[in-house]
XYZ file of C-alpha atoms in Angstrom:
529
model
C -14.103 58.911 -41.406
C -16.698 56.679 -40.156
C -16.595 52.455 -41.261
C -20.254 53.103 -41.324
C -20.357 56.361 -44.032
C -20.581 56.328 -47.442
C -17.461 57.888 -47.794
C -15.651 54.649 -46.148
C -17.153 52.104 -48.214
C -16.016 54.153 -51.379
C -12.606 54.196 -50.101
C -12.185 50.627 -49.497
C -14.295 49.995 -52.897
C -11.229 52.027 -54.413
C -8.656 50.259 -52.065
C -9.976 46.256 -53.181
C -9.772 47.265 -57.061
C -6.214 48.609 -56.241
C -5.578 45.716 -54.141
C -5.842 43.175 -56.722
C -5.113 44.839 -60.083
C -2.382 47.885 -59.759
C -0.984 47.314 -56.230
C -1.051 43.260 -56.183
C 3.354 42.825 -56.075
C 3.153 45.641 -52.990
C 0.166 44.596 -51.962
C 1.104 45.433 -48.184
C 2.215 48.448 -49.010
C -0.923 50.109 -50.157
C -2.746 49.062 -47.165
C 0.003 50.601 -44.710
C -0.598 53.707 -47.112
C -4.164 53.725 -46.834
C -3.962 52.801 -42.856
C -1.956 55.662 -42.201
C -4.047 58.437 -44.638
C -7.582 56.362 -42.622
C -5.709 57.763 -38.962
C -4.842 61.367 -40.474
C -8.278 61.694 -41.629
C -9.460 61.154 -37.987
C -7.521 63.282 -36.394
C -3.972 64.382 -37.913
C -2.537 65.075 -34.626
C -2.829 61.372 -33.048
C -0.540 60.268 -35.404
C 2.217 60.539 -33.082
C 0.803 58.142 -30.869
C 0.942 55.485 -33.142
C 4.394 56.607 -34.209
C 5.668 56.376 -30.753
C 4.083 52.805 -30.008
C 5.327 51.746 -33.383
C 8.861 53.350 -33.170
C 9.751 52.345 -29.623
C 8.696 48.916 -29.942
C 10.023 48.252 -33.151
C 13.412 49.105 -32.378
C 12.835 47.370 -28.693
C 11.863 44.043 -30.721
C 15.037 44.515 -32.992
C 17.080 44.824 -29.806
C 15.860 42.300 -28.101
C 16.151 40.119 -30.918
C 19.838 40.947 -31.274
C 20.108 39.661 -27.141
C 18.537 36.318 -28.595
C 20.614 35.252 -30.804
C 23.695 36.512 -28.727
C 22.151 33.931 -25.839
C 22.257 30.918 -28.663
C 25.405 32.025 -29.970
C 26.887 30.665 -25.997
C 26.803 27.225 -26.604
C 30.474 26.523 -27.521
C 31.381 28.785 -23.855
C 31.990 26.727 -20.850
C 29.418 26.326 -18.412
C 30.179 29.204 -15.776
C 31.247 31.552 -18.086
C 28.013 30.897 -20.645
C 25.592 31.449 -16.712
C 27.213 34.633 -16.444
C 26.856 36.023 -19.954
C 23.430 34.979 -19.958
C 22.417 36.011 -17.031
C 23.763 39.777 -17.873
C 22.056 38.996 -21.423
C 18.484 38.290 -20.021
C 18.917 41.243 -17.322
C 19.700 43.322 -20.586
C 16.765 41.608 -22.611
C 14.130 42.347 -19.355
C 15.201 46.419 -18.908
C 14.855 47.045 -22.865
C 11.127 45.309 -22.242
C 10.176 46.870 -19.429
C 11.270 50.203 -20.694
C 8.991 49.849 -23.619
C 5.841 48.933 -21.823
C 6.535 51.728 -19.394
C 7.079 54.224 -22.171
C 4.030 52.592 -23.864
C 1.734 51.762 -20.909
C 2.062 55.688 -19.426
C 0.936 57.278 -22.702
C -1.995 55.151 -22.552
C -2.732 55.777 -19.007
C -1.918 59.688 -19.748
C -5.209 59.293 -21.725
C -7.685 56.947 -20.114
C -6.720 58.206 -16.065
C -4.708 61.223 -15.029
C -8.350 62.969 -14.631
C -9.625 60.539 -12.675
C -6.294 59.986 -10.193
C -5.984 63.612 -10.322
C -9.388 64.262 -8.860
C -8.854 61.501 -6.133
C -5.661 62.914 -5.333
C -7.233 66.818 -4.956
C -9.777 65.029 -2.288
C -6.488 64.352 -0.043
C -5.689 67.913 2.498
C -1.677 67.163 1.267
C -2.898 67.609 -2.194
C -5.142 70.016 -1.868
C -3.327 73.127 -2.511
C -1.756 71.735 -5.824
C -5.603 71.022 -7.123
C -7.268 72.914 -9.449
C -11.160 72.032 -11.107
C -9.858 73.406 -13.822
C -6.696 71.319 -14.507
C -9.189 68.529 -13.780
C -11.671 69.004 -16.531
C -8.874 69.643 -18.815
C -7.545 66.120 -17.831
C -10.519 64.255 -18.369
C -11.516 66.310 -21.591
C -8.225 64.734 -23.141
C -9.524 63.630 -26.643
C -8.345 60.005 -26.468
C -6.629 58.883 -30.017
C -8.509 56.365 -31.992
C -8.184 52.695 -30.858
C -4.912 53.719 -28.677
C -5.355 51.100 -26.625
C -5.848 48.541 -29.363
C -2.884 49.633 -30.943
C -0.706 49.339 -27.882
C -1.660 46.283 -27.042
C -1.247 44.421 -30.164
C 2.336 45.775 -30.453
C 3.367 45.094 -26.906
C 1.990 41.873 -27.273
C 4.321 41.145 -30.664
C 7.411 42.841 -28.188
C 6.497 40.593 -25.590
C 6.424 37.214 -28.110
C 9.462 38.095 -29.405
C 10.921 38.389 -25.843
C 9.847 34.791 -25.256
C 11.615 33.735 -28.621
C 8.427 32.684 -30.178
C 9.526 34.340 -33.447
C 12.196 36.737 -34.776
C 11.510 40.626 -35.089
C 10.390 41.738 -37.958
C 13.431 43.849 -39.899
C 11.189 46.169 -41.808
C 10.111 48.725 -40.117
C 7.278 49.798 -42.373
C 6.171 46.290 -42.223
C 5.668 46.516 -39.018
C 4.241 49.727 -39.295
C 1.182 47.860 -41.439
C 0.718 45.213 -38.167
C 0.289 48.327 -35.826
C -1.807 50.217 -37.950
C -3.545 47.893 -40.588
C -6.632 50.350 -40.420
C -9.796 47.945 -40.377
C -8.637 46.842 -37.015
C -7.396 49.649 -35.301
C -10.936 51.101 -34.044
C -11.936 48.673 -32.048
C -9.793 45.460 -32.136
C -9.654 42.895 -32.596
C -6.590 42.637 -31.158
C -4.624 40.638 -33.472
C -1.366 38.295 -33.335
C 2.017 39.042 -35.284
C 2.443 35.126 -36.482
C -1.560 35.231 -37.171
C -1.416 38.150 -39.892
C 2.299 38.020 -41.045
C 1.432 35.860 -43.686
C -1.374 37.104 -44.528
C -0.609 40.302 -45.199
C 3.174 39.563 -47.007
C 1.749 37.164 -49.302
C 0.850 38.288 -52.896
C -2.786 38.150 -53.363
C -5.811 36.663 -55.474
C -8.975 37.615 -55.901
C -10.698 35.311 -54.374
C -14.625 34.782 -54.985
C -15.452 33.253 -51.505
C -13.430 36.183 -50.094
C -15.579 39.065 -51.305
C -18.730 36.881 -51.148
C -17.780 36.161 -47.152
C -16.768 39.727 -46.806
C -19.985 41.420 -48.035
C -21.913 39.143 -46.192
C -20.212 39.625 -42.830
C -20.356 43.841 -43.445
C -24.093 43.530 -44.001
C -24.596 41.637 -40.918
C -22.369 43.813 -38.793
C -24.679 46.906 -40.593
C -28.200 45.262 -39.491
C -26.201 44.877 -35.895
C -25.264 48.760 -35.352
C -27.963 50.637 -37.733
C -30.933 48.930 -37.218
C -30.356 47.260 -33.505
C -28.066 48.977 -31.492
C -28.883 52.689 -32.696
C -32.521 51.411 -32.683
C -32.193 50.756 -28.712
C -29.730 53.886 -28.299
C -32.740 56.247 -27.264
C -34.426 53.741 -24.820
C -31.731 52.629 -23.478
C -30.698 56.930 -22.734
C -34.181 57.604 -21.440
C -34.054 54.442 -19.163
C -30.276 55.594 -17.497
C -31.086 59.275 -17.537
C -34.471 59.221 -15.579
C -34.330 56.027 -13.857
C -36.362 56.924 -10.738
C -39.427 57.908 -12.964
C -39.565 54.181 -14.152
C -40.754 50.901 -12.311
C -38.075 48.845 -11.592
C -38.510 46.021 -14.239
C -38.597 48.866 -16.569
C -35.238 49.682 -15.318
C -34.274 46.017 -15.287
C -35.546 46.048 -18.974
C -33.579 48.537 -19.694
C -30.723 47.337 -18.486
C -31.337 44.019 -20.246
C -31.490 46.174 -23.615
C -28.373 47.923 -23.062
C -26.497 44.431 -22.803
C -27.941 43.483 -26.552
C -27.096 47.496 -27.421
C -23.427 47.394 -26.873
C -23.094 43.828 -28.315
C -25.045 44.850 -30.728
C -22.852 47.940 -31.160
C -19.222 46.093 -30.748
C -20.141 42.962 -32.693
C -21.579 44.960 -35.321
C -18.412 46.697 -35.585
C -16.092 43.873 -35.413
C -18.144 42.228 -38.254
C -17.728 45.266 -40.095
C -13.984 45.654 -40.236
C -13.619 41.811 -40.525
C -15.573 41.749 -43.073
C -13.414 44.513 -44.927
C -10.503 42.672 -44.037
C -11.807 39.596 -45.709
C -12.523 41.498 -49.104
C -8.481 41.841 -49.041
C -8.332 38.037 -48.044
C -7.088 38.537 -44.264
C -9.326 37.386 -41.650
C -9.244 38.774 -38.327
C -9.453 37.331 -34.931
C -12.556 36.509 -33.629
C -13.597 38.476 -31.447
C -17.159 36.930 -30.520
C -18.655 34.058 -30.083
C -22.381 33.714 -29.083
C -22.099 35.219 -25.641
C -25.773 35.319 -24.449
C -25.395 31.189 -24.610
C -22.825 31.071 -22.108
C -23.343 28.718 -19.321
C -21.279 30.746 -16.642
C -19.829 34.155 -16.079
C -16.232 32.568 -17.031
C -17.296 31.219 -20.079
C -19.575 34.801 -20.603
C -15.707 36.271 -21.031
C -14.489 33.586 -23.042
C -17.218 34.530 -25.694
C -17.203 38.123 -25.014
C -14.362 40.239 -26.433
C -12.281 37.266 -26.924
C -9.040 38.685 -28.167
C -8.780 40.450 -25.181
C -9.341 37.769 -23.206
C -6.395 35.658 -24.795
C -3.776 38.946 -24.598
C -4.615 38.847 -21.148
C -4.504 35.358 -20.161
C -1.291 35.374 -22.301
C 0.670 37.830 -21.235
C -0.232 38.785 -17.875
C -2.195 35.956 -16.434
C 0.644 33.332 -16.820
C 3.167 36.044 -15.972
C 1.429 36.781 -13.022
C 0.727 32.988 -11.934
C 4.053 31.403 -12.227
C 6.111 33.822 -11.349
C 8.635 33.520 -8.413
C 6.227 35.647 -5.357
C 2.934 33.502 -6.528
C 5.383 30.208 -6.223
C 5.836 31.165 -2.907
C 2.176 32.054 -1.712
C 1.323 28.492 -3.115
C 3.771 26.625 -1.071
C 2.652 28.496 1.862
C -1.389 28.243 1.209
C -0.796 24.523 0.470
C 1.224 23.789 3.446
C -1.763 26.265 5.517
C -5.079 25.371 4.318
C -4.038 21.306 2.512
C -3.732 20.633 -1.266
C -6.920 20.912 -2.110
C -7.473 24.140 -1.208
C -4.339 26.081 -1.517
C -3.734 25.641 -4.621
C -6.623 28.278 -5.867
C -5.029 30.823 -4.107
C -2.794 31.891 -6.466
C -5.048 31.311 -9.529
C -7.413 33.295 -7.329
C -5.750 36.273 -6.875
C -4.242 36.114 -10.203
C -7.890 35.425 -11.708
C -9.327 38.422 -9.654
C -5.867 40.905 -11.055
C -7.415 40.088 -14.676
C -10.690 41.112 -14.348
C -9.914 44.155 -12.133
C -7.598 44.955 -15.491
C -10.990 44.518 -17.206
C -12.922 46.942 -15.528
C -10.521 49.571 -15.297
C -9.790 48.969 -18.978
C -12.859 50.148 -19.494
C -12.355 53.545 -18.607
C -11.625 55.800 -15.038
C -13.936 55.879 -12.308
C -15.144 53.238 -9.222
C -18.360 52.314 -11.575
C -15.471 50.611 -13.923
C -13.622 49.874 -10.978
C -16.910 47.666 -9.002
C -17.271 46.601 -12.756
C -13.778 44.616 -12.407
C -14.439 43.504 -8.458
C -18.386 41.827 -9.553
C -16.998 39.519 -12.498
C -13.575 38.652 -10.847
C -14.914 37.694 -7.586
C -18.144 35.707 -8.676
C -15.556 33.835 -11.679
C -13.453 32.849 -8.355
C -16.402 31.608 -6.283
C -17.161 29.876 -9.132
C -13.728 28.274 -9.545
C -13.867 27.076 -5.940
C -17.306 25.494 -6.271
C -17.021 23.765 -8.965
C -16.000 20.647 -7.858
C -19.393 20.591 -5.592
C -21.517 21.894 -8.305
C -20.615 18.880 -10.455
C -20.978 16.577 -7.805
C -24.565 18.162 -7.116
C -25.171 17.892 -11.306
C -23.949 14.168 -11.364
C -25.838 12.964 -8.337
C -29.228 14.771 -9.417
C -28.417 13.694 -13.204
C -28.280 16.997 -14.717
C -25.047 17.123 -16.411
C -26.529 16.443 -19.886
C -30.076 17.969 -18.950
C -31.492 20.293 -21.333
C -33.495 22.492 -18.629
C -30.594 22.915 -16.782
C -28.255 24.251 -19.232
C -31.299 26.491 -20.138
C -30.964 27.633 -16.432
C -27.477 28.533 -16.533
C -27.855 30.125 -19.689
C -30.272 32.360 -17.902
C -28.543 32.469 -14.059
C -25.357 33.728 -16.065
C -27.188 36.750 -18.104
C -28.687 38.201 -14.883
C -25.096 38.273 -13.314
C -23.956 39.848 -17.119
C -26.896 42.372 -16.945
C -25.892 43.993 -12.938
C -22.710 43.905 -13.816
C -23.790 46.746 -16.834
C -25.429 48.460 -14.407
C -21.702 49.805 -13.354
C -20.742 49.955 -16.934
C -23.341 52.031 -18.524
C -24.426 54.566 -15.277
C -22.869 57.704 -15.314
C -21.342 56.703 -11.956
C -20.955 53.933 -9.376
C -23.121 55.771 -7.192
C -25.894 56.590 -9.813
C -25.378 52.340 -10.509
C -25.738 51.592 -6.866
C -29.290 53.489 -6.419
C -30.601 52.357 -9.799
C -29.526 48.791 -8.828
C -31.680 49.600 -5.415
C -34.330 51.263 -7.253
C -35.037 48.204 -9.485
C -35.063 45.738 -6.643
C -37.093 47.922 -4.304
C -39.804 48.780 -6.824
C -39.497 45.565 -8.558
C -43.222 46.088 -10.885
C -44.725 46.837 -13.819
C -46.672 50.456 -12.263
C -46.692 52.645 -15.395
C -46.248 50.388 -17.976
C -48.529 51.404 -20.708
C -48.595 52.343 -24.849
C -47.325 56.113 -23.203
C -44.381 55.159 -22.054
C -43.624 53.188 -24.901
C -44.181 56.130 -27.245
C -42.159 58.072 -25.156
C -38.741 56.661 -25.715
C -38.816 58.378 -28.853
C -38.898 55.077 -31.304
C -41.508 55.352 -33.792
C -43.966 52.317 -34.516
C -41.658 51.401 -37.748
C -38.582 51.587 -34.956
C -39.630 49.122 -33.068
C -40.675 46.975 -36.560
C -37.050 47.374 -37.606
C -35.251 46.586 -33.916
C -37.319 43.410 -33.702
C -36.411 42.084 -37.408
C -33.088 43.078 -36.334
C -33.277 40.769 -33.042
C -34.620 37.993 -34.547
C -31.621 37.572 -37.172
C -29.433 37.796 -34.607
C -30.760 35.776 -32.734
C -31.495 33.052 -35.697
C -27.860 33.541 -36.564
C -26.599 32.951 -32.987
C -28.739 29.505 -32.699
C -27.325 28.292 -36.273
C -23.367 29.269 -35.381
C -23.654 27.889 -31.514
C -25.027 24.449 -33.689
C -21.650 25.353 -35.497
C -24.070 25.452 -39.333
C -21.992 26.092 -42.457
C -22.853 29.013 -43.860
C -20.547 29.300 -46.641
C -21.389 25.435 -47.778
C -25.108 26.165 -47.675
C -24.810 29.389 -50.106
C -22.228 27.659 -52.264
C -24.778 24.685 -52.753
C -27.161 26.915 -53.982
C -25.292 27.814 -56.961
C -23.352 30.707 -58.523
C -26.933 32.758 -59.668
C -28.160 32.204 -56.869
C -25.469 33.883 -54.789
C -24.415 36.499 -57.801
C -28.342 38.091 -57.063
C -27.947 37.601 -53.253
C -24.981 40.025 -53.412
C -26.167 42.642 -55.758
C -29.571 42.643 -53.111
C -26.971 43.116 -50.410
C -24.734 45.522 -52.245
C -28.104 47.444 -52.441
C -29.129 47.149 -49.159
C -25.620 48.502 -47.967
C -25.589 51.512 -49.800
C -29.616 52.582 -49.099
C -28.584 51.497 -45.222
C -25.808 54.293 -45.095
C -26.710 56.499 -46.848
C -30.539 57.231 -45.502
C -30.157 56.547 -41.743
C -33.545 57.388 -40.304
C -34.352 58.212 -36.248
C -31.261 57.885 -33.641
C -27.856 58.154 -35.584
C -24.394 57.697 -34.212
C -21.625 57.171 -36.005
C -19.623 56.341 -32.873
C -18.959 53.221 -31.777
C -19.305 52.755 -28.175
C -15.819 51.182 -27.613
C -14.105 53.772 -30.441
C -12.266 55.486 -28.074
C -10.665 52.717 -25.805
């Protein structure tokens, strides 16, 4: 079932009037119901997937949680005695995590890369009797289950917090169940946090007016992002990739460019749409955006882009990575080698450069994904070594508070965004590396004329639509980045006022989804991750 069908929206239309008046004592419990019937409607047979992330690392959690409390319970024991215990304890507590993630982390990679290793490993002469093309295209034709690895990270993630005694495990397994699956979320993220949505989704609700009105608004916004913007770009964006060497190069550049606002477009619409949903049952999501085409550098590009991924990373394997005992050592060494000053980067370096390789590759299989990874983690680290000069150079040529400057990094750090989605979107690295060659070494306009134009397929109306589109985003972007209230503006204008606004939106949301006109896909790009 697609979140943008009419089908969907009649579904949670039924779910919010059972939410609040027939459901409201087991409130949860109809949304782990209608979670788990939202999966089985998109394919029956991935339900096991959840089932085993859920399963394993409910009972892991519980386990763990039991090793807690039996650590606490040592404080009465005398001091040798309590070391040894513990230490056996925390040895215990460390296999039961590890052997989750593993369990966990291999069904995911089962999906996302056994065709990809398994076609690098058929290239080797030792291999090459066991390889078959065959086997391979099976492999890679592997329909992925929905939002697998949003699922598994948001539970490993709770496993992982409970491991570090940041809160007890949750007894109830089909509580749990809800956090895993709570179905708005489970597409495409955001990845969410156990004591973010415990509350929220335990507590018995109340309608709430601001709820619904925030909710509908947030849907429709997320609906003008993917129907009229992102599937509006869809077929220039294809035309561009698929016959690049027929275009001039700042046609290609162009193109690029466009497919950067496309899968934003696409993502962010998305996101807005389930958190939107979410809100009509009063439980607000992580963000998950937050104006990324104002960021001033490539590091802060990634703290605005796809943000609870960002944090899940940083928090669980960036710190692990950077304090632990072997990245200890290489600092000692680096700052007894190269001085202070300069050794001690080399551990956030390498750590820094481990996250964004995760990045790429978290993308999907394949060296495009791969160079994706290597381009943003190594230009964030050159960045993180120059800073110090590059705000000496800003103070001494007074440009730390200039408004043309900031303009320029605004603009410096979208050309590094748009060739590093020249990896991303190309059908592979090498097709990524010749368009990237192609743009530069025909870098014109030759060509450009109403013909071309007409010949992405867009109809005069089309382009009407995508630039209306673009210029509410881009309105709304300027308003949030100047941090406007939004929800104190409408409710100044009055309950009328805002009862007609929604009935025009309601409107607008059913003509919207149910007559899609030109390019329609109900996918989401990142649906399948």
């Amino acid at each position: 079932m697609s979140i943008i069908s009419l089908p969907f929206f009649i579904f949670v239309a039924a779910l919010v009037f059972l939410y609040y008046n027939v459901f409201r004592k087991k409130s949860w419990l109809l949304l782990l119901i209608a979670s788990y019937i939202f999966y089985i409607l998109n394919n029956p047979v991935n339900l096991i997937y959840l089932l085993v992330t859920t399963l394993t690392v409910y009972f892991g959690a519980r386990k763990i949680d039991e090793l807690n409390t039996k650590v606490n319970d040592l404080k009465n024991l005398g001091k040798e005695e309590r070391a040894s215990i513990k230490q056996k304890l925390e040895k215990d507590k460390k296999s039961i995590l590890t052997l989750v993630l593993i369990v966990n982390f291999a069904m995911l990679f089962v999906f996302k890369y056994s065709g990809f290793v398994y076609g690098i490993l058929g290239r080797f002469s030792f291999f090459s009797g066991l390889y078959s093309q065959s086997i391979h295209s099976n492999l890679i034709n592997i329909i992925q289950p929905l939002g697998i690895s949003f699922f598994i990270f948001q539970a490993t993630g709770y496993m992982i917090d409970v491991y570090r005694k940041k809160f007890p495990a949750e007894q109830n397994v089909f509580k749990f169940a809800l956090f895993v699956s709570y179905f708005p979320q489970i597409i495409q993220g955001p990845i969410g946090r156990w004591n973010e949505l415990e509350e929220q989704f335990f507590t018995e609700p109340t309608i709430n007016y601001d709820n619904i009105r925030r909710g509908i608004l947030t849907v429709t916004f997320g609906l003008i992002k993917k129907l009229i913007v992102a599937n509006g770009l869809a077929p220039i964006v294809n035309n561009i990739f698929t016959d690049y060497a027929n275009y001039a190069g700042l046609v290609v550049f162009g193109g690029v460019m466009l497919y950067g606002i496309q899968i934003y477009a696409d993502f962010s619409g998305g996101i807005d749409i389930v958190s939107g949903v979410s809100q009509l049952f009063g439980i607000n999501l992580a963000k998950n955006f937050s104006q990324p085409f104002f960021s001033t550098s490539l590091a802060d590009f990634w703290r605005r882009w796809h943000i609870s991924l960002g944090t899940w990373l940083k928090d669980y394997v960036f710190y692990s990575l950077n304090f632990s005992k072997p990245m200890s050592k290489l600092n000692k060494w680096a700052r007894k080698k190269f001085g202070a000053k300069f050794g001690k980067f080399f551990s956030i370096a390498i750590s820094t450069f481990v996250i964004y390789f995760i990045v790429g590759i978290w993308h999907g299989p394949g060296f495009k994904y791969i160079a994706f990874g290597i381009w943003n983690g190594t230009i964030i680290i050159l960045g993180l070594l120059l800073e110090e000069f590059y705000e000496n150079f800003k103070k001494k040529h007074n440009l730390t508070n200039s408004f043309w400057h900031k303009i320029w990094m605004i603009i410096r750090t979208n050309l590094l965004v748009v060739i590093g989605r020249y990896f991303t979107r190309a059908s592979g690295y090498t097709v990524a590396k010749n368009m990237l060659k192609h743009t530069f070494a025909n870098f014109n306009l030759n060509g450009v004329n109403r013909a071309l134009i007409a010949g992405f397929g867009v109809s005069k109306m089309g382009y009407v639509k995508i630039l209306i589109g673009l210029i509410i985003m881009m309105i709304y972007g300027i308003l949030a980045e100047r941090a406007f209230d939004f929800d104190g503006f409408l409710d100044k204008k009055g309950k009328l006022f805002n009862e007609i606004l929604i009935f025009v939106i309601v409107v607008f949301l059913v003509l919207s989804v149910v007559y899609q006109d030109g390019y329609v896909s109900s996918d989401f790009i990142y649906r399948q991750y």
